[in-house]
CSV table of C-alpha atoms and ligand atoms in Angstrom, one decimal:
chain,number,residue,atom,x,y,z
A,18,MET,CA,6.4,23.5,39.6
A,19,LYS,CA,3.0,25.3,39.2
A,20,LEU,CA,5.0,28.1,36.8
A,21,TRP,CA,5.5,25.2,33.9
A,22,ASN,CA,2.4,23.4,34.8
A,23,SER,CA,0.4,26.2,33.6
A,24,LEU,CA,2.7,26.7,30.4
A,25,SER,CA,1.4,24.3,27.1
A,26,LEU,CA,3.5,22.5,25.8
A,27,TRP,CA,5.3,24.0,22.7
A,28,GLN,CA,6.0,26.7,25.6
A,29,GLN,CA,7.6,24.1,27.6
A,30,ILE,CA,8.7,23.1,24.8
A,31,LEU,CA,10.8,26.6,23.7
A,32,VAL,CA,12.2,26.5,27.1
A,33,GLY,CA,13.8,23.2,26.9
A,34,LEU,CA,15.1,24.4,23.6
A,35,ILE,CA,16.9,27.2,24.8
A,36,LEU,CA,18.2,25.9,28.1
A,37,GLY,CA,19.3,23.0,25.4
A,38,VAL,CA,21.4,25.3,23.4
A,39,THR,CA,22.7,27.2,26.1
A,40,ALA,CA,23.5,23.6,28.0
A,41,GLY,CA,25.2,22.8,24.7
A,42,LEU,CA,26.7,25.9,24.0
A,43,ALA,CA,28.5,25.2,27.4
A,44,LEU,CA,29.3,22.4,27.9
A,45,GLY,CA,30.5,21.7,24.2
A,46,GLU,CA,30.9,17.9,22.8
A,47,GLN,CA,30.3,16.6,26.6
A,48,ALA,CA,26.4,17.7,26.6
A,49,GLY,CA,26.3,14.4,23.9
A,50,VAL,CA,27.6,12.4,26.4
A,51,TRP,CA,26.2,13.9,29.1
A,52,LEU,CA,22.4,15.3,27.9
A,53,LYS,CA,22.1,13.3,24.6
A,54,PRO,CA,20.5,10.3,26.3
A,55,LEU,CA,18.1,12.0,27.4
A,56,GLY,CA,16.9,12.5,23.5
A,57,THR,CA,17.6,9.0,22.9
A,58,LEU,CA,15.4,8.5,25.4
A,59,PHE,CA,12.4,10.3,24.3
A,60,ILE,CA,13.0,10.0,20.6
A,61,ASN,CA,12.8,5.7,21.7
A,62,MET,CA,8.7,6.8,23.0
A,63,ILE,CA,7.7,8.2,21.2
A,64,LYS,CA,8.8,5.7,18.3
A,65,MET,CA,7.7,3.0,20.3
A,66,LEU,CA,4.0,4.4,19.6
A,67,ILE,CA,4.2,4.7,15.8
A,68,VAL,CA,3.6,1.4,14.0
A,69,PRO,CA,0.7,1.1,16.7
A,70,LEU,CA,-0.6,4.3,16.2
A,71,ILE,CA,-0.7,4.4,12.6
A,72,PHE,CA,-2.3,0.9,12.4
A,73,VAL,CA,-4.9,1.3,14.9
A,74,SER,CA,-6.1,4.7,14.8
A,75,LEU,CA,-6.2,4.7,10.5
A,76,VAL,CA,-8.2,1.5,11.2
A,77,CYS,CA,-10.1,3.6,13.3
A,78,GLY,CA,-10.5,6.0,10.9
A,79,ILE,CA,-11.9,3.2,8.5
A,80,THR,CA,-14.5,1.9,10.1
A,81,SER,CA,-15.7,5.6,11.5
A,82,MET,CA,-16.6,6.4,7.3
A,83,LYS,CA,-19.5,5.6,5.8
A,84,ASP,CA,-18.9,5.8,2.1
A,85,PRO,CA,-15.6,3.8,1.3
A,86,ALA,CA,-15.5,5.8,-1.4
A,87,ARG,CA,-14.1,8.8,0.0
A,88,MET,CA,-11.2,7.1,1.2
A,89,GLY,CA,-9.7,7.0,-2.6
A,90,ARG,CA,-11.1,10.6,-3.0
A,91,ILE,CA,-9.3,11.8,0.2
A,92,GLY,CA,-5.9,10.0,-0.9
A,93,LEU,CA,-5.8,10.8,-4.3
A,94,LYS,CA,-6.8,15.0,-2.6
A,95,ALA,CA,-3.6,15.3,-0.7
A,96,PHE,CA,-1.5,13.4,-2.5
A,97,PHE,CA,-2.3,15.9,-5.5
A,98,ILE,CA,-1.4,18.8,-2.8
A,99,PHE,CA,1.5,16.8,-1.7
A,100,LEU,CA,2.9,16.7,-5.3
A,101,LEU,CA,2.3,19.6,-6.5
A,102,THR,CA,3.8,21.9,-3.3
A,103,THR,CA,7.2,19.8,-3.4
A,104,ALA,CA,7.3,20.8,-6.8
A,105,PHE,CA,7.7,24.7,-5.6
A,106,ALA,CA,9.4,23.4,-3.0
A,107,ILE,CA,12.5,22.6,-5.6
A,108,THR,CA,11.4,25.0,-7.7
A,109,PHE,CA,11.5,27.9,-4.7
A,110,GLY,CA,14.9,26.4,-3.4
A,111,LEU,CA,17.0,26.4,-7.0
A,112,VAL,CA,15.7,30.3,-6.6
A,113,ILE,CA,17.4,30.7,-3.7
A,114,GLY,CA,20.4,29.1,-4.2
A,115,THR,CA,20.4,30.7,-7.4
A,116,VAL,CA,20.1,34.6,-5.2
A,117,ILE,CA,22.1,33.2,-2.3
A,118,GLN,CA,25.2,31.1,-4.4
A,119,PRO,CA,26.1,29.6,-1.0
A,120,GLY,CA,28.5,27.8,-3.5
A,121,ILE,CA,30.6,30.5,-4.6
A,122,GLY,CA,34.1,30.3,-2.4
A,123,PHE,CA,34.0,26.8,-1.7
A,124,GLU,CA,36.4,23.5,-3.1
A,125,ILE,CA,35.2,20.3,-2.6
A,126,ALA,CA,38.1,18.9,-4.9
A,127,GLY,CA,39.6,15.9,-2.5
A,128,ALA,CA,36.6,15.3,-0.1
A,129,THR,CA,35.8,12.0,-0.6
A,130,ALA,CA,32.6,10.6,-1.2
A,131,PRO,CA,30.6,8.6,2.3
A,132,PRO,CA,29.8,4.9,1.9
A,133,VAL,CA,26.7,4.9,-0.9
A,134,ARG,CA,24.2,3.5,1.5
A,135,GLU,CA,21.5,1.1,-0.6
A,136,ASN,CA,18.9,3.5,-1.8
A,137,PRO,CA,15.1,2.3,-3.0
A,138,GLY,CA,14.1,4.9,-4.8
A,139,PRO,CA,11.1,6.1,-6.2
A,140,LEU,CA,9.5,3.6,-8.2
A,141,ALA,CA,10.6,1.3,-5.5
A,142,THR,CA,9.1,2.7,-2.6
A,143,LEU,CA,6.1,3.0,-4.7
A,144,LEU,CA,5.9,-1.0,-5.7
A,145,GLY,CA,6.5,-2.5,-1.9
A,146,ILE,CA,3.4,-0.9,-0.6
A,147,VAL,CA,1.7,-4.9,-0.4
A,148,PRO,CA,3.8,-6.4,2.6
A,149,THR,CA,4.3,-10.0,1.1
A,150,ASN,CA,4.2,-10.5,5.3
A,151,PRO,CA,2.4,-7.6,7.5
A,152,PHE,CA,4.3,-8.5,10.4
A,153,SER,CA,7.2,-8.3,9.3
A,154,ALA,CA,5.9,-4.5,8.8
A,155,PHE,CA,4.9,-4.2,12.0
A,156,ALA,CA,8.4,-4.8,12.9
A,157,THR,CA,10.3,-3.3,10.6
A,158,GLY,CA,8.5,0.1,10.8
A,159,LYS,CA,7.2,0.2,7.0
A,160,VAL,CA,4.5,2.9,6.8
A,161,LEU,CA,3.1,2.3,3.4
A,162,GLN,CA,2.6,-1.1,4.1
A,163,ILE,CA,1.4,-0.4,7.5
A,164,ILE,CA,-1.0,1.8,5.7
A,165,PHE,CA,-1.9,-0.4,2.9
A,166,PHE,CA,-2.9,-2.9,5.4
A,167,ALA,CA,-4.6,-1.3,7.9
A,168,ILE,CA,-7.3,0.0,4.9
A,169,PHE,CA,-7.5,-3.0,4.2
A,170,VAL,CA,-8.5,-4.6,7.5
A,171,GLY,CA,-10.9,-1.6,8.4
A,172,VAL,CA,-12.6,-2.1,5.2
A,173,SER,CA,-13.1,-5.9,5.1
A,174,ILE,CA,-14.7,-4.6,8.8
A,175,ASN,CA,-16.9,-2.5,7.3
A,176,LEU,CA,-18.0,-5.3,4.5
A,177,VAL,CA,-18.4,-7.8,7.5
A,178,GLY,CA,-20.7,-5.5,8.7
A,179,GLU,CA,-22.4,-6.5,11.7
A,180,LYS,CA,-20.6,-9.3,12.6
A,181,ALA,CA,-17.9,-7.2,12.9
A,182,ASP,CA,-18.7,-4.5,15.1
A,183,PRO,CA,-16.6,-6.8,18.1
A,184,LEU,CA,-13.4,-6.0,16.5
A,185,LYS,CA,-14.4,-2.9,15.4
A,186,LYS,CA,-15.1,-1.4,18.8
A,187,ILE,CA,-11.8,-3.6,20.2
A,188,PHE,CA,-9.9,-1.2,17.8
A,189,GLU,CA,-11.5,1.7,19.4
A,190,SER,CA,-10.6,1.1,23.3
A,191,ALA,CA,-6.9,0.2,21.5
A,192,ALA,CA,-7.1,3.9,19.1
A,193,ASP,CA,-8.1,5.4,22.9
A,194,VAL,CA,-5.6,3.8,25.3
A,195,ILE,CA,-2.6,4.7,22.6
A,196,TYR,CA,-3.8,8.2,21.7
A,197,LYS,CA,-3.5,8.3,25.7
A,198,MET,CA,0.0,7.2,25.5
A,199,THR,CA,1.0,9.8,23.0
A,200,ALA,CA,-0.1,12.4,25.6
A,201,ILE,CA,2.0,11.0,28.1
A,202,VAL,CA,4.7,10.6,26.1
A,203,MET,CA,4.5,13.8,24.9
A,204,ALA,CA,4.6,15.9,28.7
A,205,PHE,CA,9.0,14.3,28.6
A,206,ALA,CA,9.3,16.5,24.4
A,207,PRO,CA,10.8,19.6,26.3
A,208,VAL,CA,13.0,17.8,27.9
A,209,GLY,CA,14.1,15.3,24.9
A,210,VAL,CA,14.4,18.6,23.1
A,211,PHE,CA,16.5,19.8,25.9
A,212,GLY,CA,18.3,16.5,25.0
A,213,LEU,CA,19.2,16.9,21.6
A,214,MET,CA,19.4,20.8,20.7
A,215,ALA,CA,21.7,20.3,23.6
A,216,TRP,CA,23.9,17.5,21.7
A,217,VAL,CA,23.5,19.2,17.8
A,218,ALA,CA,24.8,22.4,19.8
A,219,GLY,CA,28.0,21.2,21.3
A,220,LYS,CA,29.1,19.0,18.8
A,221,PHE,CA,28.7,22.3,16.1
A,222,GLY,CA,29.0,25.7,18.5
A,223,VAL,CA,29.5,28.7,17.0
A,224,ASP,CA,32.4,28.4,14.5
A,225,VAL,CA,30.7,25.5,12.1
A,226,LEU,CA,27.6,27.5,11.6
A,227,VAL,CA,30.5,30.1,10.4
A,228,SER,CA,31.6,28.5,7.9
A,229,PHE,CA,28.7,27.5,6.4
A,230,SER,CA,26.9,29.9,6.9
A,231,LYS,CA,25.6,30.6,3.3
A,232,ILE,CA,24.8,27.3,3.0
A,233,ILE,CA,22.8,27.6,5.7
A,234,PHE,CA,21.6,31.1,5.4
A,235,ALA,CA,20.1,29.8,2.3
A,236,VAL,CA,18.0,26.6,3.3
A,237,TYR,CA,16.5,28.3,6.6
A,238,LEU,CA,15.7,31.3,4.3
A,239,ALA,CA,14.1,29.8,2.2
A,240,ALA,CA,12.4,26.9,4.5
A,241,ILE,CA,11.3,29.8,6.7
A,242,ILE,CA,9.7,31.4,3.6
A,243,HIS,CA,8.1,28.5,2.8
A,244,ALA,CA,6.5,27.8,5.8
A,245,VAL,CA,4.8,31.1,6.5
A,246,VAL,CA,4.1,32.1,2.8
A,247,VAL,CA,3.4,29.4,0.9
A,248,LEU,CA,2.2,26.5,3.5
A,249,GLY,CA,0.5,29.4,6.3
A,250,GLY,CA,-1.0,30.8,3.2
A,251,LEU,CA,-2.9,28.0,2.2
A,252,ALA,CA,-3.8,26.8,5.0
A,253,GLY,CA,-5.5,30.4,5.8
A,254,ILE,CA,-6.7,30.1,2.1
A,255,PHE,CA,-7.7,26.8,1.6
A,256,GLY,CA,-7.9,25.8,5.6
A,257,ARG,CA,-9.7,28.8,6.2
A,258,ILE,CA,-8.0,29.1,9.4
A,259,ASN,CA,-6.4,31.9,10.8
A,260,PRO,CA,-2.6,31.4,9.8
A,261,PHE,CA,-1.0,32.3,13.2
A,262,ARG,CA,-3.5,29.7,14.6
A,263,PHE,CA,-2.2,26.8,12.3
A,264,PHE,CA,1.1,27.7,13.4
A,265,LYS,CA,0.8,28.0,17.0
A,266,GLY,CA,-1.1,24.7,17.2
A,267,ILE,CA,1.3,23.1,15.3
A,268,SER,CA,3.8,24.7,17.1
A,269,ALA,CA,4.7,21.5,19.5
A,270,ALA,CA,4.7,19.3,16.1
A,271,GLN,CA,7.0,21.5,14.4
A,272,ALA,CA,9.0,21.7,17.6
A,273,VAL,CA,9.9,18.1,18.0
A,274,ALA,CA,9.9,17.7,14.1
A,275,PHE,CA,13.1,20.6,14.4
A,276,SER,CA,14.5,18.4,17.1
A,277,THR,CA,14.5,14.9,16.3
A,278,THR,CA,14.9,15.4,12.6
A,279,SER,CA,12.3,12.9,12.1
A,280,SER,CA,8.7,13.2,10.6
A,281,SER,CA,7.8,10.2,10.9
A,282,GLY,CA,9.1,10.5,14.7
A,283,THR,CA,7.3,13.4,15.4
A,284,LEU,CA,4.1,11.8,13.8
A,285,PRO,CA,2.6,11.0,16.9
A,286,VAL,CA,3.1,14.6,18.5
A,287,THR,CA,1.7,15.6,15.3
A,288,MET,CA,-1.7,14.0,14.8
A,289,ARG,CA,-2.8,15.0,19.0
A,290,CYS,CA,-1.7,19.1,17.3
A,291,VAL,CA,-3.8,18.5,14.1
A,292,GLN,CA,-6.7,16.9,16.0
A,293,ASP,CA,-6.8,18.6,19.5
A,294,ASN,CA,-6.1,22.1,17.9
A,295,LEU,CA,-6.6,22.5,14.8
A,296,GLY,CA,-9.5,20.7,15.5
A,297,VAL,CA,-9.0,17.9,12.1
A,298,SER,CA,-11.0,14.8,12.2
A,299,LYS,CA,-9.3,11.2,13.4
A,300,SER,CA,-10.0,9.5,9.8
A,301,VAL,CA,-8.8,12.4,8.2
A,302,SER,CA,-5.8,12.5,10.0
A,303,SER,CA,-4.9,9.2,10.8
A,304,PHE,CA,-5.2,8.3,7.1
A,305,VAL,CA,-3.3,11.8,5.6
A,306,LEU,CA,-0.5,12.2,8.4
A,307,PRO,CA,1.2,9.2,7.8
A,308,LEU,CA,0.7,9.4,4.4
A,309,GLY,CA,2.7,12.9,4.3
A,310,ALA,CA,4.7,12.0,7.2
A,311,THR,CA,6.3,8.9,4.6
A,312,ILE,CA,6.2,10.7,0.9
A,313,ASN,CA,5.3,14.7,1.9
A,314,MET,CA,8.5,16.8,2.2
A,315,ASP,CA,8.5,19.8,1.2
A,316,GLY,CA,11.5,20.6,3.2
A,317,THR,CA,13.5,17.6,1.7
A,318,ALA,CA,12.4,19.6,-1.5
A,319,ILE,CA,14.4,22.9,-0.9
A,320,TYR,CA,17.2,21.3,0.6
A,321,MET,CA,18.0,19.2,-2.9
A,322,GLY,CA,17.5,22.8,-4.7
A,323,VAL,CA,19.3,24.5,-2.5
A,324,ALA,CA,22.1,22.0,-1.9
A,325,VAL,CA,22.2,21.1,-5.9
A,326,LEU,CA,23.3,25.0,-7.1
A,327,PHE,CA,25.9,24.8,-3.8
A,328,VAL,CA,27.6,21.8,-6.0
A,329,ALA,CA,27.2,23.3,-9.2
A,330,GLN,CA,28.4,26.5,-7.7
A,331,ALA,CA,31.8,25.2,-5.7
A,332,MET,CA,32.6,23.4,-8.9
A,333,GLY,CA,32.4,26.4,-11.5
A,334,VAL,CA,29.3,24.1,-13.3
A,335,ASP,CA,26.5,26.4,-14.9
A,336,LEU,CA,23.2,24.4,-15.1
A,337,THR,CA,21.3,23.9,-18.4
A,338,MET,CA,17.6,24.7,-18.1
A,339,ALA,CA,17.2,20.8,-19.1
A,340,GLN,CA,19.2,20.1,-16.7
A,341,TYR,CA,17.2,22.1,-14.0
A,342,ALA,CA,14.2,20.5,-15.2
A,343,THR,CA,15.5,17.0,-14.5
A,344,VAL,CA,17.0,18.5,-11.0
A,345,ILE,CA,13.0,19.5,-10.8
A,346,LEU,CA,11.7,16.2,-12.0
A,347,THR,CA,14.0,13.7,-9.6
A,348,SER,CA,14.1,15.9,-6.6
A,349,THR,CA,10.4,15.1,-6.8
A,350,LEU,CA,10.8,11.8,-7.0
A,351,ALA,CA,13.5,12.0,-4.9
A,352,SER,CA,11.9,13.4,-1.7
A,353,ILE,CA,9.0,10.9,-2.2
A,354,GLY,CA,11.4,8.3,-2.1
A,355,THR,CA,12.8,9.7,1.1
A,356,ALA,CA,11.8,7.8,4.0
A,357,GLY,CA,10.7,9.5,7.4
A,358,ILE,CA,14.1,9.3,9.2
A,359,PRO,CA,17.2,11.3,10.0
A,360,GLY,CA,19.7,11.7,7.1
A,361,ALA,CA,17.9,10.6,4.6
A,362,GLY,CA,17.0,13.2,2.5
A,363,LEU,CA,21.3,13.7,2.9
A,364,ILE,CA,21.6,9.9,0.7
A,365,MET,CA,19.1,10.8,-1.7
A,366,LEU,CA,20.1,14.1,-3.2
A,367,SER,CA,23.2,11.8,-4.2
A,368,LEU,CA,20.7,10.6,-6.4
A,369,VAL,CA,19.9,14.0,-7.4
A,370,LEU,CA,23.6,15.1,-8.1
A,371,THR,CA,23.9,11.5,-10.3
A,372,SER,CA,21.1,12.6,-12.3
A,373,VAL,CA,23.4,16.0,-13.5
A,374,ASN,CA,26.6,14.3,-13.2
A,375,LEU,CA,27.6,16.4,-10.6
A,376,PRO,CA,30.4,15.0,-8.1
A,377,LEU,CA,29.1,12.6,-5.3
A,378,GLU,CA,32.2,13.7,-3.3
A,379,ALA,CA,29.8,16.9,-2.2
A,380,VAL,CA,27.7,14.9,0.1
A,381,ALA,CA,30.3,14.5,2.5
A,382,ILE,CA,31.0,18.5,2.7
A,383,ILE,CA,27.3,18.8,3.2
A,384,ALA,CA,27.3,16.0,5.7
A,385,GLY,CA,29.2,17.9,8.1
A,386,ILE,CA,26.4,20.2,8.9
A,387,ASP,CA,23.6,17.7,7.5
A,388,ARG,CA,22.1,17.5,11.5
A,389,ILE,CA,21.6,21.2,10.9
A,390,LEU,CA,19.9,21.6,7.6
A,391,ASP,CA,17.9,18.3,8.6
A,392,MET,CA,16.4,20.5,11.7
A,393,ALA,CA,15.4,23.1,9.1
A,394,ARG,CA,13.6,20.7,6.3
A,395,THR,CA,12.1,17.7,9.1
A,396,THR,CA,10.2,20.9,10.4
A,397,VAL,CA,8.8,22.0,6.6
A,398,ASN,CA,7.6,18.9,6.1
A,399,VAL,CA,6.0,18.0,9.6
A,400,THR,CA,4.3,21.9,8.4
A,401,GLY,CA,3.4,20.7,5.2
A,402,ASP,CA,1.6,17.1,6.2
A,403,ALA,CA,-0.2,19.3,8.5
A,404,MET,CA,-1.6,21.9,6.7
A,405,VAL,CA,-2.7,19.1,3.7
A,406,SER,CA,-4.0,17.1,6.6
A,407,LEU,CA,-6.5,20.8,7.7
A,408,VAL,CA,-6.8,21.3,3.1
A,409,VAL,CA,-8.0,17.5,3.0
A,410,ALA,CA,-9.9,18.0,6.1
A,411,ARG,CA,-11.6,21.5,5.3
A,412,SER,CA,-13.1,20.5,1.4
A,413,GLU,CA,-14.8,17.0,3.0
A,414,GLY,CA,-17.1,19.0,5.8
A,415,GLU,CA,-14.5,17.1,8.3
A,416,VAL,CA,-12.7,20.1,10.5
A,417,SER,CA,-14.2,20.5,13.7
A,418,ASP,CA,-14.6,23.6,15.9
A,419,VAL,CA,-12.0,23.9,19.0
A,420,LYS,CA,-11.6,26.9,21.8
A,421,ASP,CA,-8.9,26.3,23.8
A,422,VAL,CA,-6.1,26.5,21.3
A,423,GLY,CA,-3.0,24.5,23.4
A,424,ILE,CA,-1.7,20.8,24.7
A,425,HIS,CA,-1.9,20.6,28.7
A,426,PRO,CA,1.1,18.0,29.3
A,427,ALA,CA,-0.2,18.3,32.8
A,428,GLU,CA,-3.2,17.6,32.1
A,429,ALA,CA,-1.7,13.6,30.2
A,430,LEU,CA,-2.2,11.5,33.2
A,431,LYS,CA,-5.6,12.7,34.5
A,432,SER,CA,-8.5,10.0,33.8
A,433,SER,CA,-10.2,11.1,30.6
A,434,ALA,CA,-13.7,9.1,32.4
B,508,LIG,N1,14.7,14.1,8.0
B,508,LIG,C1,13.7,14.4,7.3
B,508,LIG,C2,12.4,13.7,7.5
B,508,LIG,O1,11.9,12.6,9.1
B,508,LIG,C3,13.9,14.0,5.7
B,508,LIG,C4,15.3,14.2,5.0
B,508,LIG,O2,16.1,13.6,5.8
B,508,LIG,O3,15.5,14.9,4.6
B,508,LIG,O4,11.2,14.8,7.1
């Protein structure tokens, strides 16, 4: 126990991940029955925190900001980097898909398409930002609407001034309580990751990995290169941090993203990592991270590039230059519209395939292994969110020095007073 407590969170999670894969391969499908509930419990616990965390910490972020115009500037900067890195990611996915040719030798005809789920599209996502009823936005977890309402509340508290001080203090104290809850829940991350990885490894086994090895390899290769070179590079150059420290600092969030395949679900962990390990201020991270978890999806964009080429190659279709451009545009928009939840990218893929007249039946084939691809793309999505929050915070002078890199879960239960 002492040894376990001396490990930092990311080390504990890594142990959970390795043990989970081992247990899953040994138990097969049974792992889903016996061990997955541990993962589900963990996911439920972090999901429980998302809505109050986003709302309360964003209100505090705004009320702690002296200059209201800064909010708009921070939002614009973040949005600009989101778009740029996403467009780059999809282009990179297309390049890797062209080089590795994952679709050659695959038979797509005869597959049955999964039922089409309702898919709101990027424009509807952006237009639906104003909630007609904030409580319904809370109840249904509509992140963009919650962000909008939180900003409105925060700005109004600032405008009211002294009279709103008691409310401001309540929000500040609520934020401390929720941060504490997040730390406690995160201490269970290694167990949750263990359960989820056991389930995934037990479900897919080694056989599936072999028959789909080319597309899995292509997506993972593109994801790793993009994360390390592009995102790590930007964190180094514009975030002015050693990329190793960047990756070490967010490794717990990456591991949780990898095993839960939900960037929204990982949000509480990402926030802690970015604040505690990278020194990003609460006001920047509480605004940029929820926004990023909702609209910034570099990993999903990469996956769309590779998947489109996989389908085109399997069908023997050569895409024209105009079609490539269409893919880049629709994937960028589709990735903005993709929710940060498991499997959302697969649904949005149908939008991109339709835009270049490729058959939707292909979605059925990819659906079989989507979880494995989702693990890679969600990890990249979360890495991108962390990078953007760091870069934006740096440009605003909102990064503080942090000495000790590493969250120690054993400290979660200690009183902060
Ligand atoms: N699961 C991804 C995420 O949460 C979205 C996707 O399916 O691509 O970031």
